[in-house]
CSV table of C-alpha atoms and ligand atoms in Angstrom, one decimal:
chain,number,residue,atom,x,y,z
Z,1440,MET,CA,0.2,0.0,-0.2
Z,1441,GLY,CA,1.6,3.5,-1.0
Z,1442,MET,CA,1.6,6.2,1.5
Z,1443,THR,CA,-0.9,8.7,1.2
Z,1444,ARG,CA,-0.5,12.5,1.1
Z,1445,ARG,CA,-2.1,12.8,4.4
Z,1446,THR,CA,0.1,10.3,5.6
Z,1447,MET,CA,2.9,11.6,4.8
Z,1448,LEU,CA,2.0,15.0,6.2
Z,1449,GLY,CA,1.2,13.8,9.5
Z,1450,LEU,CA,4.3,11.8,9.6
Z,1451,ALA,CA,6.6,15.2,8.5
Z,1452,ILE,CA,4.5,17.2,10.9
Z,1453,SER,CA,5.3,14.8,13.9
Z,1454,GLY,CA,9.3,14.3,12.8
Z,1455,PHE,CA,8.1,10.6,12.9
Z,1456,VAL,CA,8.9,9.1,9.9
Z,1457,ALA,CA,12.0,6.7,11.0
Z,1458,LYS,CA,10.1,5.4,13.8
Z,1459,ALA,CA,6.9,5.2,12.0
Z,1460,SER,CA,8.2,2.7,9.7
Z,1461,ILE,CA,9.1,0.1,12.5
Z,1462,ARG,CA,7.2,-3.2,12.1
Z,1463,HIS,CA,6.5,-4.4,15.5
Z,1464,PRO,CA,6.5,-8.4,16.0
Z,1465,ASN,CA,4.2,-9.8,18.1
Z,1466,ASN,CA,5.6,-9.8,21.7
Z,1467,GLN,CA,5.9,-7.4,24.8
Z,1468,SER,CA,9.0,-5.6,24.2
Z,1469,ASN,CA,7.2,-4.5,21.1
Z,1470,ASN,CA,4.0,-3.4,22.8
Z,1471,GLN,CA,6.9,-1.3,25.3
Z,1472,GLN,CA,8.2,-0.1,21.6
Z,1473,ILE,CA,4.8,1.0,20.6
Z,1474,SER,CA,4.1,2.8,23.9
Z,1475,SER,CA,7.2,4.9,24.0
Z,1476,LEU,CA,6.6,6.6,20.8
Z,1477,GLY,CA,3.2,8.1,21.6
Z,1478,SER,CA,4.5,11.1,23.7
Z,1479,GLU,CA,5.9,12.4,20.3
Z,1480,PHE,CA,2.5,13.3,19.1
Z,1481,GLY,CA,0.3,16.1,20.0
Z,1482,PRO,CA,-3.5,15.5,21.1
Z,1483,LYS,CA,-5.6,13.7,18.4
Z,1484,VAL,CA,-9.4,12.9,17.9
Z,1485,ILE,CA,-10.6,10.6,15.5
Z,1486,SER,CA,-14.5,9.7,15.4
Z,1487,THR,CA,-16.9,8.1,12.8
Z,1488,TRP,CA,-18.8,10.0,10.4
Z,1489,PRO,CA,-19.0,13.8,9.3
Z,1490,PHE,CA,-21.2,14.5,12.4
Z,1491,GLY,CA,-18.2,13.4,14.5
Z,1492,ILE,CA,-16.6,16.9,13.5
Z,1493,ASP,CA,-18.4,18.8,16.3
Z,1494,ALA,CA,-17.7,16.0,18.9
Z,1495,ASN,CA,-14.0,16.2,17.9
Z,1496,ALA,CA,-13.8,19.7,18.5
Z,1497,ASN,CA,-15.3,19.8,21.6
Z,1498,ALA,CA,-12.9,16.6,22.7
Z,1499,MET,CA,-9.9,18.8,21.3
Z,1500,ASP,CA,-11.2,21.7,23.3
Z,1501,VAL,CA,-10.6,19.6,26.7
Z,1502,LEU,CA,-7.4,18.0,25.3
Z,1503,SER,CA,-5.8,21.6,24.6
Z,1504,LYS,CA,-6.4,22.8,28.0
Z,1505,GLY,CA,-4.5,19.7,29.1
Z,1506,GLY,CA,-7.6,17.6,29.9
Z,1507,SER,CA,-7.3,14.0,29.9
Z,1508,SER,CA,-8.4,11.5,27.0
Z,1509,LEU,CA,-11.5,10.2,29.4
Z,1510,ASP,CA,-12.6,13.7,29.8
Z,1511,ALA,CA,-12.0,14.6,26.4
Z,1512,VAL,CA,-14.0,11.1,24.8
Z,1513,GLU,CA,-16.8,11.8,27.3
Z,1514,HIS,CA,-17.1,15.7,26.6
Z,1515,GLY,CA,-16.8,14.8,22.9
Z,1516,VAL,CA,-19.8,12.5,22.3
Z,1517,ARG,CA,-22.0,14.5,24.5
Z,1518,ILE,CA,-22.0,16.7,21.8
Z,1519,THR,CA,-23.5,14.1,19.2
Z,1520,GLU,CA,-25.9,12.9,22.1
Z,1521,ALA,CA,-27.8,16.0,22.4
Z,1522,ASP,CA,-27.8,17.0,18.5
Z,1523,PRO,CA,-31.0,16.4,17.4
Z,1524,THR,CA,-29.9,16.5,13.9
Z,1525,VAL,CA,-28.1,13.2,14.5
Z,1526,THR,CA,-31.2,11.1,14.6
Z,1527,SER,CA,-29.2,7.7,15.5
Z,1528,VAL,CA,-27.8,8.5,18.5
Z,1529,GLY,CA,-29.1,10.1,21.8
Z,1530,TYR,CA,-31.5,13.2,22.0
Z,1531,ASN,CA,-34.0,12.4,18.6
Z,1532,GLY,CA,-32.6,9.2,18.3
Z,1533,SER,CA,-34.6,6.2,16.5
Z,1534,LEU,CA,-37.1,4.3,18.0
Z,1535,ASP,CA,-37.3,0.4,18.6
Z,1536,ARG,CA,-40.2,-1.4,17.2
Z,1537,ASP,CA,-42.6,-0.6,19.9
Z,1538,GLY,CA,-41.6,3.3,19.7
Z,1539,HIS,CA,-39.3,3.3,22.7
Z,1540,LEU,CA,-36.1,4.9,22.5
Z,1541,THR,CA,-33.5,2.9,23.9
Z,1542,LEU,CA,-30.0,3.8,24.2
Z,1543,ASP,CA,-26.5,2.1,24.3
Z,1544,ALA,CA,-23.0,3.2,25.1
Z,1545,CYS,CA,-19.7,2.5,26.4
Z,1546,ILE,CA,-16.6,4.2,27.4
Z,1547,MET,CA,-13.0,2.8,28.1
Z,1548,ASP,CA,-9.9,4.4,29.3
Z,1549,HIS,CA,-6.2,4.2,29.4
Z,1550,ARG,CA,-6.1,2.2,32.3
Z,1551,GLY,CA,-8.1,-0.5,30.9
Z,1552,MET,CA,-11.1,0.4,33.2
Z,1553,CYS,CA,-14.3,0.5,31.3
Z,1554,GLY,CA,-18.4,1.2,31.9
Z,1555,SER,CA,-21.1,0.5,29.4
Z,1556,VAL,CA,-25.2,0.8,29.5
Z,1557,ALA,CA,-27.7,-1.0,27.4
Z,1558,CYS,CA,-31.4,-0.2,26.7
Z,1559,LEU,CA,-31.6,3.0,28.5
Z,1560,GLU,CA,-34.4,4.8,28.4
Z,1561,HIS,CA,-35.1,8.5,29.4
Z,1562,ILE,CA,-31.5,9.9,30.0
Z,1563,LYS,CA,-29.9,12.1,27.5
Z,1564,HIS,CA,-26.5,11.3,27.9
Z,1565,PRO,CA,-26.1,7.5,28.3
Z,1566,ILE,CA,-22.1,7.9,27.9
Z,1567,SER,CA,-21.9,9.7,31.2
Z,1568,VAL,CA,-23.8,7.3,32.8
Z,1569,ALA,CA,-21.6,4.5,31.4
Z,1570,ARG,CA,-18.6,6.6,33.0
Z,1571,ALA,CA,-20.4,6.6,36.2
Z,1572,ILE,CA,-20.7,2.7,36.0
Z,1573,MET,CA,-17.0,2.2,35.3
Z,1574,GLU,CA,-16.4,5.0,38.0
Z,1575,LYS,CA,-18.8,4.3,41.0
Z,1576,THR,CA,-19.7,0.6,40.9
Z,1577,PRO,CA,-17.9,-2.7,41.0
Z,1578,HIS,CA,-19.6,-3.5,37.8
Z,1579,VAL,CA,-19.1,-3.0,33.9
Z,1580,MET,CA,-22.2,-3.2,32.4
Z,1581,LEU,CA,-26.2,-2.0,33.4
Z,1582,VAL,CA,-28.9,-2.5,31.2
Z,1583,GLY,CA,-32.8,-1.8,31.0
Z,1584,GLN,CA,-34.5,-0.4,34.2
Z,1585,GLY,CA,-31.5,-1.5,36.5
Z,1586,ALA,CA,-29.4,0.9,34.6
Z,1587,LEU,CA,-32.2,3.6,34.7
Z,1588,GLU,CA,-32.5,3.6,38.4
Z,1589,PHE,CA,-28.4,3.6,38.7
Z,1590,ALA,CA,-28.7,7.1,36.6
Z,1591,VAL,CA,-31.3,8.4,38.8
Z,1592,SER,CA,-29.5,7.5,41.6
Z,1593,GLN,CA,-26.6,9.4,40.4
Z,1594,GLY,CA,-28.4,12.5,39.8
Z,1595,PHE,CA,-29.1,11.9,36.2
Z,1596,THR,CA,-32.4,13.7,35.1
Z,1597,LYS,CA,-35.1,11.6,33.9
Z,1598,GLU,CA,-36.6,13.3,31.0
Z,1599,ASN,CA,-38.4,13.0,27.6
Z,1600,ILE,CA,-36.1,12.5,25.0
Z,1601,VAL,CA,-38.2,11.3,22.4
Z,1602,THR,CA,-39.1,14.1,20.0
Z,1603,GLU,CA,-42.2,14.6,17.7
Z,1604,ASP,CA,-39.6,14.1,14.8
Z,1605,ALA,CA,-38.6,10.6,16.0
Z,1606,ILE,CA,-42.4,9.7,16.6
Z,1607,ARG,CA,-43.1,10.8,13.0
Z,1608,ARG,CA,-40.5,8.8,11.5
Z,1609,TRP,CA,-41.3,5.7,13.4
Z,1610,GLU,CA,-45.4,6.1,12.3
Z,1611,GLU,CA,-44.0,6.3,8.6
Z,1612,TRP,CA,-42.2,2.9,9.1
Z,1613,LYS,CA,-45.0,1.4,10.9
Z,1614,GLN,CA,-47.3,1.6,7.6
Z,1615,SER,CA,-44.7,-1.6,6.5
Z,1616,ASN,CA,-44.2,-2.7,10.2
Z,1617,ALA,CA,-41.4,-5.1,9.0
Z,1618,ILE,CA,-38.1,-5.3,10.4
Z,1619,PRO,CA,-36.2,-3.1,8.3
Z,1620,PRO,CA,-33.3,-4.3,6.3
Z,1621,PRO,CA,-29.9,-2.6,8.0
Z,1622,THR,CA,-29.6,0.0,5.1
Z,1623,PRO,CA,-27.4,2.8,5.7
Z,1624,GLU,CA,-29.9,5.2,6.6
Z,1625,ASN,CA,-31.5,3.7,9.4
Z,1626,HIS,CA,-28.5,3.1,11.8
Z,1627,ASP,CA,-25.2,5.1,12.8
Z,1628,THR,CA,-23.3,5.4,15.9
Z,1629,ILE,CA,-20.6,7.9,17.1
Z,1630,GLY,CA,-17.6,6.1,18.1
Z,1631,LEU,CA,-14.7,8.5,19.1
Z,1632,LEU,CA,-11.2,7.9,19.9
Z,1633,ALA,CA,-8.7,10.1,21.5
Z,1634,MET,CA,-5.1,10.7,22.4
Z,1635,ASP,CA,-4.3,13.2,25.0
Z,1636,SER,CA,-0.9,15.4,25.6
Z,1637,ASN,CA,0.4,12.3,27.6
Z,1638,GLY,CA,-0.1,9.9,25.2
Z,1639,ASN,CA,-2.7,8.2,26.8
Z,1640,ILE,CA,-5.8,7.0,24.9
Z,1641,SER,CA,-9.2,6.8,25.9
Z,1642,GLY,CA,-12.6,5.5,23.8
Z,1643,ALA,CA,-16.6,6.3,23.7
Z,1644,CYS,CA,-19.3,4.9,21.7
Z,1645,THR,CA,-22.9,5.8,21.8
Z,1646,THR,CA,-26.0,5.1,19.7
Z,1647,SER,CA,-29.5,4.7,19.6
Z,1648,GLY,CA,-28.7,1.5,17.6
Z,1649,LEU,CA,-30.7,-0.1,14.5
Z,1650,SER,CA,-33.9,1.6,13.9
Z,1651,TYR,CA,-37.0,0.0,14.9
Z,1652,LYS,CA,-35.2,-2.9,16.1
Z,1653,LEU,CA,-36.9,-5.6,18.5
Z,1654,PRO,CA,-37.3,-4.7,21.7
Z,1655,GLY,CA,-34.3,-5.4,23.5
Z,1656,ARG,CA,-32.1,-5.7,21.0
Z,1657,VAL,CA,-28.3,-4.7,21.7
Z,1658,GLY,CA,-26.0,-4.3,19.3
Z,1659,ASP,CA,-21.9,-3.8,19.4
Z,1660,SER,CA,-21.9,-0.4,20.3
Z,1661,PRO,CA,-22.2,-0.7,23.9
Z,1662,LEU,CA,-20.0,-4.1,24.1
Z,1663,ILE,CA,-16.3,-3.8,25.2
Z,1664,GLY,CA,-14.8,-5.8,22.6
Z,1665,PRO,CA,-17.0,-5.4,19.5
Z,1666,GLY,CA,-17.7,-2.1,19.7
Z,1667,LEU,CA,-14.8,-0.4,21.3
Z,1668,TYR,CA,-11.3,-1.4,22.6
Z,1669,VAL,CA,-9.0,0.2,24.2
Z,1670,ASP,CA,-5.2,-0.8,24.9
Z,1671,ASN,CA,-2.9,1.9,25.9
Z,1672,GLU,CA,0.1,0.0,25.0
Z,1673,VAL,CA,-1.0,-0.5,21.4
Z,1674,GLY,CA,-4.1,1.8,20.3
Z,1675,ALA,CA,-7.8,1.6,20.1
Z,1676,ALA,CA,-10.5,0.8,17.6
Z,1677,THR,CA,-14.3,1.4,17.5
Z,1678,ALA,CA,-17.0,0.8,14.9
Z,1679,THR,CA,-20.1,1.7,13.6
Z,1680,GLY,CA,-22.6,-0.2,11.2
Z,1681,VAL,CA,-24.8,-3.3,11.8
Z,1682,GLY,CA,-24.2,-4.8,15.2
Z,1683,GLU,CA,-24.5,-8.4,15.0
Z,1684,ALA,CA,-22.0,-8.5,12.0
Z,1685,ILE,CA,-19.2,-6.5,13.9
Z,1686,ILE,CA,-20.2,-8.7,17.3
Z,1687,ARG,CA,-19.5,-12.2,15.2
Z,1688,VAL,CA,-15.9,-10.8,15.1
Z,1689,VAL,CA,-15.3,-8.9,17.9
Z,1690,GLY,CA,-14.5,-6.3,15.5
Z,1691,SER,CA,-12.7,-3.5,17.6
Z,1692,PHE,CA,-10.7,-5.9,19.8
Z,1693,LEU,CA,-9.8,-7.8,16.7
Z,1694,ILE,CA,-8.2,-4.5,15.5
Z,1695,VAL,CA,-6.3,-3.7,18.5
Z,1696,GLU,CA,-4.9,-7.2,18.6
Z,1697,LEU,CA,-3.5,-6.9,15.0
Z,1698,MET,CA,-2.2,-3.5,15.5
Z,1699,ARG,CA,-0.3,-4.9,18.6
Z,1700,SER,CA,1.3,-8.0,16.1
Z,1701,GLY,CA,2.7,-5.2,13.8
Z,1702,MET,CA,-0.4,-4.5,11.3
Z,1703,GLU,CA,-1.0,-1.0,10.3
Z,1704,PRO,CA,-4.3,0.8,11.6
Z,1705,GLU,CA,-5.5,1.1,8.1
Z,1706,MET,CA,-4.9,-3.0,7.5
Z,1707,ALA,CA,-6.0,-3.9,10.9
Z,1708,CYS,CA,-9.6,-2.1,9.8
Z,1709,LYS,CA,-9.4,-3.9,6.7
Z,1710,GLU,CA,-8.7,-7.3,8.1
Z,1711,ALA,CA,-11.8,-7.1,10.4
Z,1712,VAL,CA,-14.0,-6.0,7.5
Z,1713,LYS,CA,-12.5,-9.1,5.8
Z,1714,ARG,CA,-13.6,-11.6,8.5
Z,1715,ILE,CA,-17.2,-9.9,8.2
Z,1716,VAL,CA,-17.1,-10.6,4.6
Z,1717,LYS,CA,-16.0,-14.2,5.1
Z,1718,LYS,CA,-18.9,-14.8,7.6
Z,1719,HIS,CA,-21.3,-13.6,5.5
Z,1720,PRO,CA,-20.5,-14.6,1.8
Z,1721,GLU,CA,-23.8,-14.0,0.4
Z,1722,GLN,CA,-25.3,-10.8,2.5
Z,1723,HIS,CA,-22.0,-8.7,3.1
Z,1724,ALA,CA,-22.6,-6.0,0.5
Z,1725,SER,CA,-25.7,-4.9,2.3
Z,1726,LEU,CA,-23.8,-4.9,5.6
Z,1727,GLN,CA,-22.6,-1.4,6.2
Z,1728,VAL,CA,-20.1,-1.4,8.7
Z,1729,GLY,CA,-17.0,0.9,9.3
Z,1730,PHE,CA,-14.0,0.9,11.7
Z,1731,ILE,CA,-11.6,3.6,13.0
Z,1732,ALA,CA,-8.3,2.7,14.8
Z,1733,LEU,CA,-5.9,5.0,16.4
Z,1734,ARG,CA,-2.7,3.7,17.4
Z,1735,LYS,CA,-0.3,4.2,20.1
Z,1736,ASP,CA,2.5,6.4,17.8
Z,1737,GLY,CA,-0.5,8.5,16.6
Z,1738,LYS,CA,-0.8,6.7,13.4
Z,1739,THR,CA,-4.9,6.4,12.4
Z,1740,GLY,CA,-6.6,4.3,10.0
Z,1741,ALA,CA,-10.2,3.4,8.9
Z,1742,TYR,CA,-12.2,1.0,6.9
Z,1743,GLY,CA,-15.6,0.8,5.5
Z,1744,MET,CA,-17.5,-2.3,3.5
Z,1745,ARG,CA,-19.7,-0.4,1.1
Z,1746,LYS,CA,-18.2,1.9,-1.5
Z,1747,GLY,CA,-17.4,5.3,-0.5
Z,1748,GLU,CA,-20.2,5.5,2.2
Z,1749,PHE,CA,-18.2,5.3,5.5
Z,1750,SER,CA,-16.3,8.6,6.6
Z,1751,TYR,CA,-14.7,9.7,9.5
Z,1752,SER,CA,-13.5,12.9,11.1
Z,1753,LEU,CA,-10.0,13.4,12.2
Z,1754,THR,CA,-8.8,16.6,14.1
Z,1755,ASP,CA,-5.1,17.0,15.2
Z,1756,GLY,CA,-2.1,19.5,15.1
Z,1757,ALA,CA,-2.6,19.4,11.2
Z,1758,ASN,CA,-6.0,19.5,11.0
Z,1759,PRO,CA,-7.2,21.9,13.7
Z,1760,LYS,CA,-10.3,22.6,12.6
Z,1761,GLY,CA,-11.3,18.8,11.5
Z,1762,LYS,CA,-11.1,17.1,8.8
Z,1763,VAL,CA,-13.8,14.7,7.2
Z,1764,ILE,CA,-11.8,11.6,5.3
Z,1765,THR,CA,-13.8,9.1,3.3
Z,1766,ALA,CA,-12.6,5.8,4.2
Z,1767,PRO,CA,-11.6,3.1,2.0
Z,1768,SER,CA,-13.8,-0.1,1.3
Z,1769,TRP,CA,-14.4,-3.6,0.4
Z,1770,LEU,CA,-16.3,-2.9,-2.4
Z,1771,ASP,CA,-14.5,-0.1,-3.6
V,3043,LIG,N1,-23.5,-0.2,15.7
V,3043,LIG,C1,-25.0,0.3,15.9
V,3043,LIG,C2,-25.5,-1.0,16.2
V,3043,LIG,O1,-25.7,-2.1,15.6
V,3043,LIG,C3,-25.4,0.9,14.6
V,3043,LIG,C4,-24.8,1.8,13.8
V,3043,LIG,O2,-23.8,2.3,14.3
V,3043,LIG,O3,-24.8,1.8,12.6
V,3043,LIG,O4,-26.5,-0.7,17.0
C-alpha cells in the first residue's frame, strides 16, 4: 500500500518518519516499543462519520486545556448525544419497533477500565452513565431498568428525549411494520477515540442502535470488545454499522490485537471487514460496517464495507479544524 499524502503530511509534522516505519513483531517488548512512541504526538481525536466533527472539536477543546483523554471522549460524544440533527444517537434518536428510544453506550480509558450501558431509556447522556458505572460501581455493564435506576440515583435527570420528529419517522415506518433491512439510512453510531498530551488513549461509543429494532435488541456499540476497545500499550478501535456482524468478529478488539502484532491501523481495520465478508459471503454487500483505529504512535486508519459510504472525522495538529475523510472500503 502506498503512503498517502495525508499520512506523509502527518508523519512529517510529527517528525516521526523513521520510527513510524518500524514493524512490531508480536511480543511484549514491541508493545513497549509502540508505547514509548506515543508522547511524540500532540493531542489527536478521530471519530466515525462527518457528524463526528463537532464532537471532535469539543474533545479537542478539553485536550488543548491539558484535559485527559477520558474527559475528552466523554465531552466529545455528549455533543452528538444532544444534537437533534443526528437521528441515530441520543436525543431524537430512532425508536425501536414498539416506539421506545433505548440507548446504548460504552467508554474505556487508558488504564483499561470500562463502563457500559444498554437499553437505557429517558436519559439524554448514556455515555456519562457508562462513565459513572465505570467509576462508581464494581461492574462494567448495566442494562434496562437497573441502568435507569442507577442513573437517577446518581443525579441524572429522567426526561423525555423522544421527539415529535422521532415519532413521525417511526409512524412512517410502521406503515410497513417490517423489521427493516439495515440500510445505511437507519443506523449510525458515534465512536470517538482520543489521545491526550500524555499519550494516553481513551474511547467512547454511543448510539440508539438499529432503527425499529426488536425491543431488547443490543448491538455492538455498548460492548467492550466489538464496539470499542482500548489498550494503551497499543492503541484503540471503535465501530459503526450493523452490530450483529461486528459482534461476530469482535471487531474493535480484533483490530487492536492486529495492531499489536504489527499491522498498520488501516490494514487492521480492513482485516476486520474481511472477516465479516468471510462470515457473510452472500449478504456482506448489504452490511454497512465501518471501523476506525488510533495507534499508540498517533497513526490512524479506517475501513468500511460499502463503496464510498463510510467517512470519519480527524482533528489534530495538522487538522485543527477537523477534516472529514472518506475511508477506503471493501467494495471499492
Ligand atoms: N452499531 C450500531 C448498532 O448495531 C448501529 C450503527 O452504528 O450503525 O446498534
